[in-house]
Amino acid sequence: MIPHSPIRLTSAALRSQRSHTFKAFYATLRGGRSPPPEPSDDAPPPDNDFFMSILRSNPSLRDAKSYLASFGLRPQSYSSSSSEPKMAEPPPLADSSTSKQIPEAQELPKPSPVIASILNPVYRRTALVKIQGPFTDNQLDSISRGLVYLEKLGLVSVIVVEHDDRPRGEQDERPAIVDEVMRVVTNLEKQGSRARPIVGAVVRLGPKPEDDIVHSDPDFDPPETHALPSDLVAIRSALSAGEIPVIAPFALDSFCRSVRVDANEVIAGLARGMVEVSSVGPRSTGQEGSLEFSSELDLTPLRLMIIDRTGGVPSYARSGYPHLLINLTSEYQHIHDTFDERWRESNPSALTNLALARKCLMYMPPTSSAIMVSHKSPSSLIGNLITNKPAVSSSLPHALLQGNRKLTPHTPTLLRRGLPIQVLRSVSEIDKDKMNTLLEQSFNRKLDQVSFYNRLDNVLDFVIIAGDYAGAAIVTKEKSTSGSQTISYLDKFAVLPSNQGDGTVDFLWVALHDESYGLGHPFSANPNGGKGGKGDGRDLVWRSRADNPVNKWYFERSSGHVRLGAWVLFWCDAERRLKIEEGRRGSAGLSYIENWEKGRLSDWGEVVLKIPSSWK
């Protein structure tokens, strides 16, 4: 047990600390800069457009390390069939000096020089891309430019072309689709890449002959197509030759006839087939001594990119603006249930593309993601590649999301396979063995189990569990020194190292928001097994060591903070209360310190700093 040095809080001391606090509710954007505007369809790209697209992504040091881990130099012993290296997520909340034991991304030999490694990647990965037209020539130029930029960064597209204005069954549909494929090929080559049209069928209709896979999700609808290793020869050949394959949406039927099918079925069949081939078959190699491309190329899709005219999935929580990040495991049905009928006209393919993402991600590695983006946001594809994060974090305070200039009708939607979320309200419901493993691996310390659970027996409010204890947020009810209502304290926030990089941290924090300081708002009615957004929100308080390098992540998600000796006290204001107070004041707005805020910092500090450590 690490002893604590008690700090006596006085009114004067707290007043001196208030200069270090700030409120997210009064801010429009904090900790970021507005990105340069996207070029219009008719504007020619600037000469430095490629580099500007990278800078717009605003990658952190960890993002850059994760990118180099996927595409840069790697040890000879690296297994080619492994999934994407994990990206370091924000570590769990520290109630002792655990902040210095942060798991770092896998250490790899540094490329020399780094710029040469980025522009000429040693290790290439693939992305499945759906181009869902029709698009004008300028729009297709913009899309092609973005895909060529991705190729420069190591992500090679396998493109399937769809044309919504060419309904299936028309007499001349085949030449029309082939013409559209050739348009895409021509535009890619105009942007400096090499592309190969593939107008023969690369998938087959019907289930795979030996297919006996039983999915854990009874609602999962498997693809209506499949691909054998021999069907992927044309794709492998194009990739080995340094060409982008551009595929027509044709499939072989039971009579071995090539028929047009929905592009979604082609992509879903390819997603499964490419993963299976990568796991059992040898990789194709380029010519020995080739300097244009690496001899290594992992056929397993790292990303699914859906490019159409409307972009992401509209969200009820954002007045029709797109979802930022979707947990398909827990939110898929809820999105269907809350989908406004008016959006079926403005975003006609949103739900079918949502189903496509779910289908593909069931077969792709857990760290893979899908992105739905319009042709107006080509640079967001680069941002997603480098960071594997949404354009704006969905776990930020709602006030920041409302005033963020990055949020537009064309903001992309990032989709992850995700995990189920559940809320427990008693210690007896907790699987202690799994919880112990989660906490000890996350904090890299030995848990004092007896004292920890004895304390929870008296103060537990609720526990949010992600998946099979892949992550957890533990909130307690601490007794106030002023005799007022209890204090909601975030005691633990932890994610297993094996789940870092798959979006679990953001999904867990959003669920925490919905069950605490976000209660009472319609946008908190998410399917996490809790209160469904009904109730009154409460201020959420937590602490972190002052030298914890991840405090920046906490600063962005908190309403305010105050430094108290070796600790930083964070809090999130109940959002509905602030909204009501703002409505009462009208144009006058809120003052810096409201009457109901006076004294609460001293109360929180007195209580939170006395909470004992949970570690041996």
XYZ file of C-alpha atoms in Angstrom:
616
model
C 0.000 0.000 0.000
C 1.442 3.345 -0.977
C 0.782 5.887 1.772
C -0.955 9.130 0.899
C 0.081 12.543 2.099
C -3.150 14.175 3.275
C -3.698 17.668 1.883
C -5.827 20.068 3.871
C -7.880 22.166 1.475
C -8.600 25.727 2.485
C -10.768 28.286 0.750
C -7.686 30.359 -0.075
C -5.893 27.356 -1.546
C -8.861 26.496 -3.694
C -9.205 30.070 -4.911
C -5.570 29.972 -5.991
C -6.215 26.790 -7.918
C -9.261 28.060 -9.788
C -7.088 29.853 -12.289
C -6.049 26.390 -13.504
C -9.608 25.246 -14.164
C -11.694 25.549 -17.249
C -15.141 24.526 -18.387
C -15.897 22.565 -21.528
C -19.454 23.887 -21.580
C -18.315 27.408 -22.331
C -15.863 26.331 -25.019
C -16.519 25.772 -28.682
C -13.307 23.909 -29.345
C -10.425 23.064 -27.056
C -7.079 21.487 -27.737
C -7.403 21.530 -31.507
C -7.273 23.779 -34.501
C -9.832 24.079 -37.238
C -8.670 22.085 -40.256
C -8.126 23.713 -43.635
C -11.300 23.524 -45.729
C -11.701 20.644 -48.141
C -11.208 21.574 -51.788
C -14.392 21.958 -53.794
C -15.243 19.563 -56.597
C -14.189 22.079 -59.246
C -11.015 23.400 -57.600
C -7.707 21.943 -58.834
C -5.589 20.416 -56.065
C -2.626 22.467 -54.825
C 0.880 21.202 -55.456
C 1.326 20.229 -51.808
C -2.090 18.569 -51.503
C -0.617 15.216 -50.455
C 1.333 16.696 -47.554
C -1.583 18.908 -46.516
C -3.807 15.827 -46.397
C -1.365 14.201 -43.971
C -1.181 17.324 -41.819
C -4.985 17.612 -41.695
C -5.067 14.259 -39.920
C -3.147 15.906 -37.024
C -1.583 12.601 -35.898
C -0.222 12.231 -32.394
C 3.116 10.605 -31.641
C 1.309 7.391 -30.775
C -0.611 7.516 -34.059
C 2.661 7.882 -35.947
C 4.192 4.952 -34.053
C 1.148 2.822 -34.796
C 1.317 3.711 -38.487
C 5.013 2.794 -38.668
C 4.256 -0.429 -36.798
C 1.824 -1.390 -39.577
C 3.726 -0.140 -42.622
C 7.339 0.490 -41.624
C 10.411 -1.654 -41.120
C 9.821 -4.753 -39.055
C 11.966 -7.568 -37.599
C 12.557 -10.658 -39.735
C 10.796 -12.805 -37.159
C 7.538 -10.902 -37.577
C 4.675 -13.245 -38.414
C 2.968 -12.301 -41.664
C -0.393 -13.660 -40.563
C -0.684 -11.548 -37.448
C -3.248 -8.814 -37.224
C -2.484 -5.116 -37.126
C -0.245 -4.179 -34.173
C -2.162 -2.685 -31.323
C -2.259 1.060 -30.903
C -1.666 2.290 -27.387
C -4.866 3.634 -25.831
C -5.160 5.962 -22.831
C -4.169 3.923 -19.755
C -6.519 3.278 -16.853
C -7.138 5.851 -14.153
C -4.316 5.901 -11.672
C -5.015 5.908 -7.966
C -1.299 5.523 -7.240
C 1.950 5.920 -9.155
C 0.822 3.700 -12.016
C 1.043 6.416 -14.635
C 4.693 5.668 -15.351
C 3.891 2.094 -16.303
C 2.101 2.843 -19.541
C 2.130 0.113 -22.173
C 3.852 1.452 -25.260
C 3.337 0.394 -28.845
C 5.660 -2.388 -30.000
C 9.202 -1.056 -30.325
C 10.406 -1.463 -33.882
C 13.608 -0.494 -35.686
C 13.332 3.126 -36.762
C 13.207 3.686 -40.511
C 16.088 5.654 -41.928
C 15.171 8.170 -43.054
C 11.641 8.382 -41.657
C 10.260 10.437 -44.545
C 11.524 7.881 -47.047
C 9.793 5.153 -45.051
C 6.475 7.004 -45.160
C 6.609 7.828 -48.845
C 7.993 4.403 -49.853
C 6.489 1.939 -47.369
C 8.357 -1.285 -46.796
C 5.255 -3.242 -45.865
C 2.037 -2.892 -47.832
C -1.502 -3.624 -46.658
C -4.793 -3.832 -48.540
C -8.102 -2.018 -48.224
C -11.442 -3.034 -49.703
C -13.011 0.016 -51.324
C -16.541 0.499 -52.619
C -16.942 3.406 -55.048
C -20.683 3.962 -55.193
C -21.494 6.394 -58.011
C -22.534 8.018 -60.165
C -19.846 10.681 -59.847
C -18.863 13.531 -62.111
C -15.366 13.572 -63.591
C -14.212 16.137 -61.018
C -15.651 14.125 -58.163
C -14.020 10.942 -59.438
C -10.729 12.814 -59.776
C -10.962 13.792 -56.107
C -11.714 10.213 -55.043
C -8.916 8.791 -57.201
C -6.460 11.321 -55.818
C -7.274 10.222 -52.276
C -6.800 6.529 -53.127
C -3.472 7.234 -54.833
C -2.345 9.107 -51.714
C -3.225 6.046 -49.641
C -1.155 3.892 -51.985
C 1.825 6.182 -51.392
C 1.370 5.576 -47.669
C 1.305 1.782 -48.104
C -2.430 1.026 -48.244
C -3.314 -0.479 -51.635
C -6.982 -0.376 -52.625
C -8.964 -3.300 -54.011
C -11.844 -1.397 -55.594
C -15.342 -2.613 -56.421
C -17.386 -0.219 -58.562
C -21.131 0.357 -58.168
C -23.420 2.651 -60.191
C -26.763 3.445 -58.550
C -28.254 4.865 -61.751
C -27.802 1.558 -63.571
C -30.460 -0.781 -62.131
C -29.867 -4.483 -62.464
C -31.625 -6.296 -65.279
C -31.190 -3.680 -67.998
C -30.288 -5.006 -71.410
C -27.060 -3.021 -71.727
C -25.997 -3.111 -68.088
C -22.791 -5.100 -68.669
C -21.133 -2.648 -71.109
C -22.335 0.250 -68.954
C -20.702 -1.233 -65.846
C -17.512 -2.041 -67.740
C -17.407 1.569 -68.966
C -17.699 2.759 -65.355
C -14.832 0.473 -64.331
C -12.711 1.932 -67.128
C -13.557 5.483 -65.974
C -12.156 4.663 -62.545
C -9.043 3.050 -64.059
C -8.459 6.084 -66.279
C -8.813 8.505 -63.364
C -6.423 6.517 -61.187
C -3.804 6.491 -63.920
C -4.330 10.209 -64.508
C -3.382 10.722 -60.845
C -0.115 8.855 -61.394
C -1.018 5.342 -60.257
C -1.237 2.090 -62.191
C -4.586 0.298 -62.281
C -5.951 -2.910 -63.800
C -9.603 -3.470 -64.751
C -10.979 -6.850 -63.679
C -14.307 -7.476 -65.420
C -14.429 -11.204 -64.849
C -16.193 -12.658 -61.813
C -14.049 -12.877 -58.660
C -16.754 -14.356 -56.400
C -19.328 -17.138 -56.692
C -22.987 -17.061 -55.718
C -24.136 -19.276 -52.884
C -22.549 -20.589 -49.681
C -19.083 -22.061 -49.678
C -19.333 -25.860 -50.195
C -17.544 -26.797 -46.963
C -18.969 -23.871 -45.007
C -20.064 -24.987 -41.547
C -19.247 -21.814 -39.619
C -21.756 -21.040 -36.886
C -21.697 -17.415 -35.836
C -22.205 -16.419 -32.218
C -24.632 -13.716 -33.323
C -27.896 -15.379 -34.446
C -28.863 -12.184 -36.285
C -25.742 -12.231 -38.444
C -26.540 -12.661 -42.132
C -23.562 -14.276 -43.912
C -22.612 -13.155 -47.423
C -24.490 -14.580 -50.391
C -21.176 -15.041 -52.188
C -17.845 -16.711 -51.550
C -14.403 -16.684 -53.145
C -12.028 -19.604 -53.647
C -8.248 -19.090 -53.754
C -8.311 -19.576 -57.525
C -10.850 -16.742 -57.857
C -8.378 -14.275 -56.355
C -5.569 -14.929 -58.854
C -6.393 -11.815 -60.886
C -6.368 -9.638 -57.753
C -3.084 -11.140 -56.535
C -1.538 -10.658 -59.961
C -2.522 -6.991 -60.104
C -1.227 -6.298 -56.603
C 2.054 -8.120 -57.273
C 2.545 -5.991 -60.383
C 2.019 -2.797 -58.404
C -1.423 -2.152 -59.892
C -4.696 -1.234 -58.200
C -7.369 -3.809 -59.143
C -10.689 -2.220 -60.163
C -13.433 -4.848 -60.106
C -16.833 -5.006 -61.779
C -19.690 -6.349 -59.580
C -20.088 -9.701 -61.355
C -20.378 -13.179 -59.845
C -20.530 -16.733 -61.167
C -23.893 -18.442 -60.704
C -24.474 -22.190 -60.375
C -24.310 -22.529 -64.175
C -20.911 -20.742 -64.277
C -22.474 -17.700 -65.919
C -21.174 -14.257 -65.053
C -24.088 -12.211 -63.717
C -24.289 -8.765 -62.193
C -24.891 -8.717 -58.426
C -24.989 -6.035 -55.763
C -21.490 -4.665 -55.146
C -22.037 -5.204 -51.410
C -22.169 -8.969 -51.942
C -18.971 -8.917 -53.989
C -17.167 -6.956 -51.267
C -18.456 -9.181 -48.453
C -17.375 -12.321 -50.321
C -13.964 -10.793 -50.994
C -13.517 -9.760 -47.365
C -13.952 -13.318 -46.198
C -11.999 -14.855 -49.075
C -9.006 -12.520 -48.747
C -8.781 -13.157 -44.991
C -8.936 -16.921 -45.479
C -6.319 -16.932 -48.243
C -3.937 -14.813 -46.160
C -4.213 -17.165 -43.202
C -3.418 -20.389 -45.094
C -1.719 -19.532 -48.375
C 1.755 -18.237 -49.199
C 2.080 -14.621 -50.161
C 2.865 -13.671 -53.698
C 6.211 -11.962 -54.119
C 7.388 -9.286 -56.478
C 10.479 -9.450 -58.634
C 13.731 -9.766 -56.735
C 15.445 -6.433 -56.309
C 12.353 -4.395 -57.194
C 12.488 -0.901 -55.682
C 8.947 0.165 -56.580
C 7.094 -2.050 -54.134
C 7.872 -4.282 -51.249
C 7.916 -8.025 -51.826
C 5.533 -8.303 -48.883
C 1.834 -7.607 -49.176
C -0.715 -8.780 -46.644
C -3.937 -9.628 -48.485
C -5.964 -9.379 -45.248
C -8.026 -6.154 -45.558
C -6.886 -3.583 -43.036
C -9.731 -1.179 -43.862
C -13.109 -1.167 -45.539
C -13.826 2.161 -47.257
C -17.287 3.014 -48.562
C -17.271 6.128 -50.735
C -20.589 7.515 -51.932
C -22.344 10.850 -52.380
C -23.857 11.122 -48.888
C -21.206 9.849 -46.471
C -21.867 8.512 -42.969
C -24.896 7.177 -41.131
C -27.243 9.928 -39.855
C -27.574 10.078 -36.068
C -30.593 11.008 -33.967
C -28.150 12.383 -31.388
C -26.699 14.903 -33.860
C -29.885 16.124 -35.573
C -29.172 14.084 -38.686
C -25.440 14.764 -38.828
C -23.461 11.509 -39.109
C -22.484 9.183 -36.318
C -18.820 9.636 -35.460
C -18.027 6.143 -34.196
C -20.261 3.069 -34.204
C -19.951 -0.031 -32.030
C -21.624 -2.502 -34.397
C -22.005 -5.209 -31.770
C -24.069 -3.096 -29.382
C -25.490 -0.298 -31.565
C -26.470 -1.957 -34.853
C -30.128 -2.621 -34.038
C -30.493 0.632 -32.115
C -29.395 2.606 -35.184
C -32.078 0.847 -37.226
C -34.699 1.576 -34.560
C -33.838 5.288 -34.403
C -33.387 5.827 -38.144
C -35.683 8.646 -39.274
C -37.770 7.889 -42.353
C -36.703 11.202 -43.899
C -33.128 9.925 -43.996
C -34.136 7.136 -46.369
C -34.413 9.802 -49.042
C -31.403 11.913 -48.105
C -29.166 8.902 -47.289
C -30.744 6.014 -49.199
C -27.801 3.615 -48.886
C -26.882 4.331 -45.254
C -28.448 1.194 -43.758
C -27.313 -1.165 -46.523
C -23.754 0.143 -46.186
C -24.053 -0.232 -42.410
C -24.968 -3.892 -42.956
C -22.024 -4.279 -45.350
C -19.605 -2.939 -42.744
C -20.980 -5.313 -40.136
C -20.675 -8.272 -42.500
C -17.085 -7.535 -43.516
C -15.802 -6.696 -40.042
C -17.043 -10.060 -38.776
C -14.284 -11.646 -40.880
C -11.598 -8.939 -40.708
C -9.157 -8.655 -37.756
C -10.524 -6.992 -34.586
C -8.269 -3.964 -35.089
C -9.639 -3.385 -38.598
C -12.222 -0.691 -39.159
C -14.664 0.553 -41.775
C -15.227 4.138 -42.818
C -18.214 5.620 -44.644
C -17.250 8.862 -46.370
C -18.558 11.143 -49.094
C -16.565 12.275 -52.101
C -16.306 15.708 -50.454
C -13.932 14.450 -47.730
C -11.074 12.626 -49.490
C -8.432 13.712 -46.977
C -10.361 11.985 -44.178
C -9.262 8.671 -45.703
C -5.652 9.570 -44.947
C -6.567 10.702 -41.452
C -8.316 7.390 -40.802
C -5.345 5.416 -42.118
C -2.820 7.178 -39.908
C -4.907 7.446 -36.731
C -7.613 4.744 -37.124
C -9.855 7.158 -35.219
C -12.948 9.192 -36.089
C -12.499 12.783 -37.253
C -13.785 13.910 -33.836
C -13.826 11.656 -30.784
C -17.347 10.578 -29.837
C -16.323 10.522 -26.157
C -15.733 14.288 -25.990
C -18.187 16.384 -23.941
C -21.371 17.090 -25.864
C -20.801 20.843 -25.641
C -17.547 20.461 -27.568
C -19.206 18.272 -30.179
C -21.997 20.811 -30.688
C -19.597 23.670 -31.395
C -16.982 21.754 -33.366
C -16.384 23.064 -36.879
C -15.215 19.629 -37.998
C -18.782 18.334 -37.719
C -20.595 18.719 -41.043
C -23.123 16.654 -43.026
C -20.076 15.104 -44.748
C -18.180 14.110 -41.595
C -17.193 10.434 -42.035
C -18.532 7.638 -39.870
C -15.991 5.191 -38.448
C -17.279 1.701 -37.683
C -15.684 -0.957 -35.471
C -16.775 -4.488 -34.717
C -16.902 -3.456 -31.087
C -18.055 -5.316 -28.007
C -21.322 -5.738 -26.092
C -21.765 -3.311 -23.198
C -23.529 -4.157 -19.930
C -24.127 -2.356 -16.638
C -23.922 -4.143 -13.268
C -25.220 -2.618 -10.046
C -24.050 -4.964 -7.294
C -20.759 -6.559 -6.326
C -22.370 -10.008 -6.434
C -22.851 -9.656 -10.200
C -19.133 -9.074 -10.819
C -16.994 -11.994 -11.998
C -14.158 -11.295 -9.588
C -11.618 -13.551 -11.272
C -12.070 -11.796 -14.615
C -12.195 -8.372 -12.978
C -8.950 -9.083 -11.096
C -7.240 -10.113 -14.335
C -8.494 -7.007 -16.099
C -7.361 -4.587 -13.396
C -3.982 -6.206 -12.762
C -3.090 -6.426 -16.453
C -4.297 -2.889 -17.143
C -2.482 -1.273 -14.214
C 0.373 -3.792 -14.187
C 0.071 -4.028 -10.410
C -1.162 -6.535 -7.849
C -4.683 -5.847 -6.596
C -5.432 -5.891 -2.875
C -8.562 -7.926 -3.481
C -9.896 -8.110 0.073
C -9.818 -4.392 0.806
C -10.906 -3.482 -2.743
C -14.089 -5.576 -2.739
C -14.870 -4.791 0.902
C -14.883 -1.120 -0.066
C -17.054 -1.758 -3.130
C -19.596 -3.607 -0.973
C -20.272 -0.313 0.808
C -19.942 2.298 -1.928
C -20.541 0.725 -5.376
C -22.884 2.632 -7.678
C -22.453 0.708 -10.949
C -19.914 -1.110 -13.109
C -19.836 -0.913 -16.903
C -18.376 -4.018 -18.551
C -17.194 -4.125 -22.165
C -17.276 -7.589 -23.715
C -16.030 -10.442 -21.579
C -14.217 -8.103 -19.159
C -12.113 -6.553 -21.924
C -12.740 -3.215 -20.230
C -14.524 -1.823 -17.194
C -15.510 1.483 -15.589
C -16.259 1.338 -11.843
C -18.227 4.223 -10.322
C -18.789 4.575 -6.574
C -20.957 6.765 -4.334
C -18.722 8.615 -1.910
C -20.099 10.303 1.188
C -19.928 14.083 1.014
C -18.362 16.042 3.882
C -21.035 18.726 3.521
C -23.904 16.334 4.112
C -25.337 16.898 0.630
C -25.924 14.183 -1.944
C -23.226 11.589 -2.490
C -20.342 12.171 -4.893
C -20.124 10.062 -8.073
C -16.495 8.952 -8.216
C -14.849 7.125 -11.115
C -12.795 4.645 -9.127
C -11.371 2.555 -12.001
C -11.255 2.854 -15.774
C -9.365 -0.026 -17.365
C -8.944 -1.815 -20.712
C -6.985 -5.006 -21.360
C -3.753 -4.458 -23.319
C -5.012 -6.967 -25.913
C -7.990 -4.686 -26.627
C -6.048 -1.477 -26.973
C -6.489 -0.158 -30.476
C -9.911 -1.656 -31.191
C -12.002 1.297 -29.984
C -12.901 -0.179 -26.585
C -11.722 2.923 -24.691
C -14.063 5.259 -26.565
C -17.001 2.836 -26.403
C -16.494 2.444 -22.659
C -16.264 6.193 -22.025
C -19.409 6.895 -24.067
C -21.266 4.328 -21.957
C -19.869 5.984 -18.820
C -21.162 9.345 -20.071
C -24.609 7.868 -20.716
C -24.851 6.443 -17.202
C -23.563 9.432 -15.233
C -23.143 13.052 -16.286
C -24.998 12.591 -19.605
C -28.212 11.213 -18.105
C -31.398 13.034 -19.013
C -30.455 13.801 -22.621
C -31.984 11.931 -25.588
C -28.528 11.324 -27.029
C -27.707 9.215 -23.949
C -30.395 6.653 -24.759
C -27.882 4.131 -26.088
C -28.263 0.345 -25.708
C -25.726 -0.318 -22.954
C -27.976 -2.208 -20.573
C -28.306 0.757 -18.226
C -30.862 3.494 -17.692
C -31.403 4.270 -21.368
C -30.809 7.969 -20.870
C -33.639 8.371 -18.342
C -32.889 10.127 -15.083
C -30.951 13.097 -13.768
C -27.295 13.442 -14.607
C -24.755 13.794 -11.813
C -21.323 15.376 -11.736
C -18.619 12.749 -12.226
C -15.299 13.154 -10.370
C -11.981 11.320 -10.626
C -8.307 11.790 -9.851
C -5.023 11.130 -11.621
C -1.370 11.551 -10.735
C -0.101 14.982 -11.788
C 2.730 13.422 -13.818
C 0.445 11.048 -15.722
C 1.215 11.716 -19.419
C -2.318 10.709 -20.381
C -3.824 13.620 -18.459
C -4.156 15.404 -21.816
C -6.753 12.785 -22.764
C -8.581 13.479 -19.487
C -8.354 17.248 -19.968
C -10.196 16.920 -23.286
C -13.033 14.884 -21.777
C -13.515 16.731 -18.517
C -15.428 19.918 -17.805
C -12.629 21.150 -15.576
C -9.699 20.223 -13.385
C -7.754 21.491 -10.391
C -4.228 20.567 -9.312
C -3.959 19.393 -5.712
C -0.370 18.594 -4.825
C 0.627 15.303 -6.451
C -2.856 14.830 -7.890
C -5.107 16.349 -10.511
C -8.799 16.358 -9.689
C -11.013 16.093 -12.802
C -14.752 16.453 -13.116
C -17.525 16.358 -15.713
C -20.536 18.582 -15.023
C -24.000 17.112 -15.345
C -24.827 18.226 -18.887
C -28.592 18.477 -18.561
C -28.337 20.758 -15.516
C -26.008 23.091 -17.389
C -28.380 23.149 -20.345
C -31.331 24.024 -18.104
C -29.353 26.791 -16.377
C -28.282 28.190 -19.709
C -31.910 28.240 -20.875
C -32.989 30.153 -17.786
C -30.345 32.826 -18.334
C -31.155 33.260 -22.020
C -28.722 35.532 -23.824
C -26.997 36.420 -20.532
C -25.310 33.023 -20.393
C -23.686 31.387 -17.379
C -21.218 33.082 -15.075
C -17.765 31.643 -14.446
C -18.675 30.332 -10.994
C -22.361 29.665 -10.286
C -23.847 29.711 -6.798
C -24.471 25.963 -6.877
C -20.781 25.416 -7.697
C -19.421 27.206 -4.629
C -17.815 24.857 -2.133
C -18.016 21.760 -4.268
C -14.293 21.711 -5.104
C -13.310 21.680 -1.449
C -15.892 18.956 -0.832
C -14.644 16.825 -3.701
C -10.997 17.355 -2.759
C -11.501 16.406 0.869
C -13.243 13.173 -0.091
C -11.320 12.065 -3.182
C -7.817 12.532 -1.753
C -8.674 10.285 1.209
C -9.781 7.319 -0.899
C -7.313 4.483 -0.147
C -5.174 2.773 -2.759
C -6.395 -0.522 -4.230
C -2.947 -2.014 -4.711
C -0.590 -4.074 -2.600
